[in-house]
């Protein structure tokens, strides 16, 4: 006889149908009998094995709990730190881009041309200030150049006004020469740059 019950439990095929009918009439007897079947015993052993394995896994998880919690906190801190570095890198990139922009050859060439004009104006201011100072001094009493005063030996001795005037002229000449020297240096570099004789290396 082939029934769904026999198909599920092949060992029942050795029992007569009347026995099985009597067996099914009592739930308690049916349950007790089923646990004597090899298929049920094998299934129960498998369930028991899985239960032991689950218990072992649960025990190991409990042992690892503190370590896992610490690792989770450490991971969260590392992630927050990485996010902070990411935001910081955005600011660094902006600053780097701005710095690179200020040091691009085209921008530096423009700055050189502006500084050339500014240096020329500066030297002109030095000359104008000297000329204006001499013009103003000429209109003041005692500003004229007096004759040298002879000393006891008959030698001419410059008066203090001459010495002051000579020092002022020397100071002006030195300052003006330094300003024009800087101007001409910048003019030479600007001219070479315009002719393509200045090369910039990326390193």
Tab-separated table of C-alpha atoms in Angstrom:
chain	number	residue	atom	x	y	z
A	1	UNK	CA	0.000	0.000	0.000
A	2	UNK	CA	1.377	3.390	-0.967
A	3	UNK	CA	0.117	6.317	1.029
A	4	UNK	CA	1.604	9.753	1.735
A	5	UNK	CA	2.491	8.541	5.250
A	6	UNK	CA	4.305	5.477	3.907
A	7	UNK	CA	6.043	7.625	1.307
A	8	UNK	CA	7.279	9.937	4.037
A	9	UNK	CA	8.227	7.081	6.382
A	10	UNK	CA	9.240	4.040	4.250
A	11	UNK	CA	9.803	1.864	7.323
A	12	UNK	CA	6.029	1.793	7.897
A	13	UNK	CA	5.618	-0.381	4.803
A	14	UNK	CA	6.421	-3.468	6.891
A	15	UNK	CA	3.366	-2.993	9.073
A	16	UNK	CA	-0.141	-4.176	8.010
A	17	UNK	CA	-2.759	-1.520	7.221
A	18	UNK	CA	-4.933	-2.563	10.148
A	19	UNK	CA	-2.079	-1.832	12.547
A	20	UNK	CA	-1.554	1.558	11.038
A	21	UNK	CA	-5.250	2.374	11.247
A	22	UNK	CA	-5.303	1.422	14.915
A	23	UNK	CA	-2.133	3.447	15.392
A	24	UNK	CA	-3.614	6.565	13.850
A	25	UNK	CA	-6.725	6.304	16.037
A	26	UNK	CA	-4.676	7.328	19.073
A	27	UNK	CA	-2.555	10.525	18.825
A	28	UNK	CA	-0.491	9.617	21.871
A	29	UNK	CA	0.270	6.139	20.504
A	30	UNK	CA	1.061	7.587	17.087
A	31	UNK	CA	3.564	10.100	18.530
A	32	UNK	CA	5.250	7.434	20.656
A	33	UNK	CA	5.498	5.041	17.749
A	34	UNK	CA	6.808	7.633	15.300
A	35	UNK	CA	9.779	8.381	17.555
A	36	UNK	CA	10.809	4.732	17.245
A	37	UNK	CA	11.105	4.974	13.470
A	38	UNK	CA	14.657	5.243	12.011
A	39	UNK	CA	13.727	8.252	9.882
A	40	UNK	CA	12.404	10.139	12.891
A	41	UNK	CA	15.387	9.136	15.021
A	42	UNK	CA	17.753	10.395	12.310
A	43	UNK	CA	15.802	13.653	11.996
A	44	UNK	CA	15.778	14.105	15.778
A	45	UNK	CA	19.543	13.485	15.917
A	46	UNK	CA	20.071	16.102	13.192
A	47	UNK	CA	17.914	18.617	15.060
A	48	UNK	CA	19.823	17.920	18.244
A	49	UNK	CA	23.116	18.357	16.427
A	50	UNK	CA	21.991	21.695	14.981
A	51	UNK	CA	20.880	22.772	18.446
A	52	UNK	CA	24.312	22.003	19.901
A	53	UNK	CA	25.997	23.874	17.079
A	54	UNK	CA	23.726	26.867	17.658
A	55	UNK	CA	24.541	26.796	21.354
A	56	UNK	CA	28.255	26.727	20.541
A	57	UNK	CA	27.878	29.638	18.134
A	58	UNK	CA	25.906	31.597	20.720
A	59	UNK	CA	28.569	30.906	23.358
A	60	UNK	CA	31.345	32.081	21.035
A	61	UNK	CA	29.352	35.190	20.143
A	62	UNK	CA	29.016	36.039	23.810
A	63	UNK	CA	32.759	35.574	24.283
A	64	UNK	CA	33.412	37.896	21.335
A	65	UNK	CA	30.761	40.432	22.362
A	66	UNK	CA	33.067	42.845	24.201
A	67	UNK	CA	35.707	42.595	21.500
A	68	UNK	CA	33.138	43.177	18.768
A	69	UNK	CA	31.676	46.175	20.602
A	70	UNK	CA	35.149	47.656	21.013
A	71	UNK	CA	35.854	47.016	17.331
A	72	UNK	CA	32.569	48.673	16.383
A	73	UNK	CA	33.424	51.760	18.437
A	74	UNK	CA	36.925	51.855	16.959
A	75	UNK	CA	35.505	51.535	13.460
A	76	UNK	CA	33.036	54.348	14.126
A	77	UNK	CA	35.846	56.584	15.396
A	78	UNK	CA	38.034	55.732	12.408
A	79	UNK	CA	35.170	56.498	10.058
A	80	UNK	CA	34.513	59.845	11.746
A	81	UNK	CA	38.240	60.644	11.561
A	82	UNK	CA	38.318	59.715	7.874
A	83	UNK	CA	35.306	61.935	7.205
A	84	UNK	CA	37.075	64.785	8.981
A	85	UNK	CA	40.176	64.248	6.856
A	86	UNK	CA	37.992	64.204	3.741
A	87	UNK	CA	36.528	67.591	4.633
A	88	UNK	CA	40.008	68.873	5.496
A	89	UNK	CA	41.294	67.667	2.126
A	90	UNK	CA	38.611	69.724	0.374
A	91	UNK	CA	39.956	72.840	2.111
A	92	UNK	CA	43.537	71.843	1.276
A	93	UNK	CA	42.619	71.368	-2.380
A	94	UNK	CA	41.043	74.830	-2.454
A	95	UNK	CA	44.127	76.382	-0.872
A	96	UNK	CA	46.379	74.418	-3.215
A	97	UNK	CA	44.379	75.535	-6.229
A	98	UNK	CA	44.541	79.145	-5.073
A	99	UNK	CA	48.299	78.855	-4.470
A	100	UNK	CA	48.830	77.260	-7.871
A	101	UNK	CA	46.778	80.001	-9.485
A	102	UNK	CA	48.990	82.635	-7.867
A	103	UNK	CA	52.126	80.868	-9.100
A	104	UNK	CA	51.100	80.095	-12.658
A	105	UNK	CA	53.590	81.433	-15.208
A	106	UNK	CA	50.988	83.718	-16.798
A	107	UNK	CA	50.089	85.215	-13.407
A	108	UNK	CA	53.754	85.639	-12.441
A	109	UNK	CA	54.434	87.338	-15.772
A	110	UNK	CA	51.580	89.730	-15.094
A	111	UNK	CA	52.967	90.451	-11.622
A	112	UNK	CA	56.405	91.105	-13.119
A	113	UNK	CA	54.957	93.616	-15.582
A	114	UNK	CA	53.034	95.358	-12.798
A	115	UNK	CA	56.105	95.441	-10.548
A	116	UNK	CA	58.116	96.885	-13.448
A	117	UNK	CA	55.656	99.750	-13.764
A	118	UNK	CA	55.571	100.214	-9.977
A	119	UNK	CA	59.386	100.277	-9.775
A	120	UNK	CA	59.568	102.889	-12.524
A	121	UNK	CA	57.050	105.032	-10.679
A	122	UNK	CA	58.995	104.553	-7.437
A	123	UNK	CA	62.259	105.762	-8.976
A	124	UNK	CA	60.440	108.761	-10.473
A	125	UNK	CA	59.053	109.581	-7.022
A	126	UNK	CA	62.571	109.475	-5.580
A	127	UNK	CA	63.816	111.885	-8.256
A	128	UNK	CA	60.797	114.163	-7.893
A	129	UNK	CA	61.155	114.255	-4.108
A	130	UNK	CA	64.851	115.177	-4.432
A	131	UNK	CA	64.139	117.921	-6.990
A	132	UNK	CA	61.218	119.277	-4.936
A	133	UNK	CA	63.430	119.278	-1.828
A	134	UNK	CA	66.204	121.197	-3.555
A	135	UNK	CA	63.709	123.667	-5.011
A	136	UNK	CA	62.187	124.270	-1.590
A	137	UNK	CA	65.642	124.603	-0.011
A	138	UNK	CA	66.738	127.193	-2.564
A	139	UNK	CA	64.003	129.567	-1.449
A	140	UNK	CA	64.998	129.421	2.208
A	141	UNK	CA	67.401	131.898	3.802
A	142	UNK	CA	70.903	130.559	4.072
A	143	UNK	CA	70.301	127.877	1.495
A	144	UNK	CA	72.674	129.380	-1.031
A	145	UNK	CA	76.076	127.785	-1.492
A	146	UNK	CA	78.623	129.930	0.337
A	147	UNK	CA	82.260	130.235	-0.494
A	148	UNK	CA	84.641	128.022	1.438
A	149	UNK	CA	86.076	129.545	4.630
A	150	UNK	CA	89.928	129.711	4.668
A	151	UNK	CA	91.541	128.095	7.702
A	152	UNK	CA	94.660	129.140	9.598
A	153	UNK	CA	96.897	127.521	7.009
A	154	UNK	CA	95.184	129.311	4.165
A	155	UNK	CA	93.383	126.152	2.985
A	156	UNK	CA	89.737	126.260	2.100
A	157	UNK	CA	87.423	124.425	4.504
A	158	UNK	CA	83.875	123.574	3.398
A	159	UNK	CA	81.218	124.928	5.686
A	160	UNK	CA	78.683	122.554	7.300
A	161	UNK	CA	76.010	123.453	4.716
A	162	UNK	CA	78.171	122.086	1.936
A	163	UNK	CA	78.752	118.837	3.812
A	164	UNK	CA	75.044	118.378	4.436
A	165	UNK	CA	74.265	119.130	0.825
A	166	UNK	CA	76.896	116.695	-0.424
A	167	UNK	CA	75.543	113.950	1.861
A	168	UNK	CA	71.986	114.590	0.628
A	169	UNK	CA	73.159	114.325	-2.976
A	170	UNK	CA	75.103	111.129	-2.266
A	171	UNK	CA	72.107	109.595	-0.512
A	172	UNK	CA	69.850	110.500	-3.421
A	173	UNK	CA	72.277	109.100	-5.995
A	174	UNK	CA	72.638	105.810	-4.111
A	175	UNK	CA	68.894	105.424	-3.581
A	176	UNK	CA	68.051	106.371	-7.163
A	177	UNK	CA	70.728	104.069	-8.610
A	178	UNK	CA	69.443	101.144	-6.502
A	179	UNK	CA	65.863	101.804	-7.625
A	180	UNK	CA	66.812	102.051	-11.290
A	181	UNK	CA	69.011	98.944	-11.017
A	182	UNK	CA	66.011	96.968	-9.772
A	183	UNK	CA	63.891	98.456	-12.548
A	184	UNK	CA	66.337	97.478	-15.276
A	185	UNK	CA	66.714	93.948	-13.905
A	186	UNK	CA	62.953	93.492	-14.016
A	187	UNK	CA	62.813	95.052	-17.482
A	188	UNK	CA	65.406	92.562	-18.756
A	189	UNK	CA	63.470	89.590	-17.339
A	190	UNK	CA	60.192	90.923	-18.738
A	191	UNK	CA	61.750	91.330	-22.167
A	192	UNK	CA	63.258	87.822	-22.101
A	193	UNK	CA	59.945	86.413	-20.923
A	194	UNK	CA	58.104	88.146	-23.754
A	195	UNK	CA	60.554	86.612	-26.231
A	196	UNK	CA	59.903	83.146	-24.783
A	197	UNK	CA	63.367	82.783	-23.301
A	198	UNK	CA	62.067	82.014	-19.766
A	199	UNK	CA	61.034	78.398	-19.080
A	200	UNK	CA	59.282	77.105	-15.961
A	201	UNK	CA	59.752	73.611	-14.615
A	202	UNK	CA	56.940	71.820	-12.797
A	203	UNK	CA	59.305	70.221	-10.287
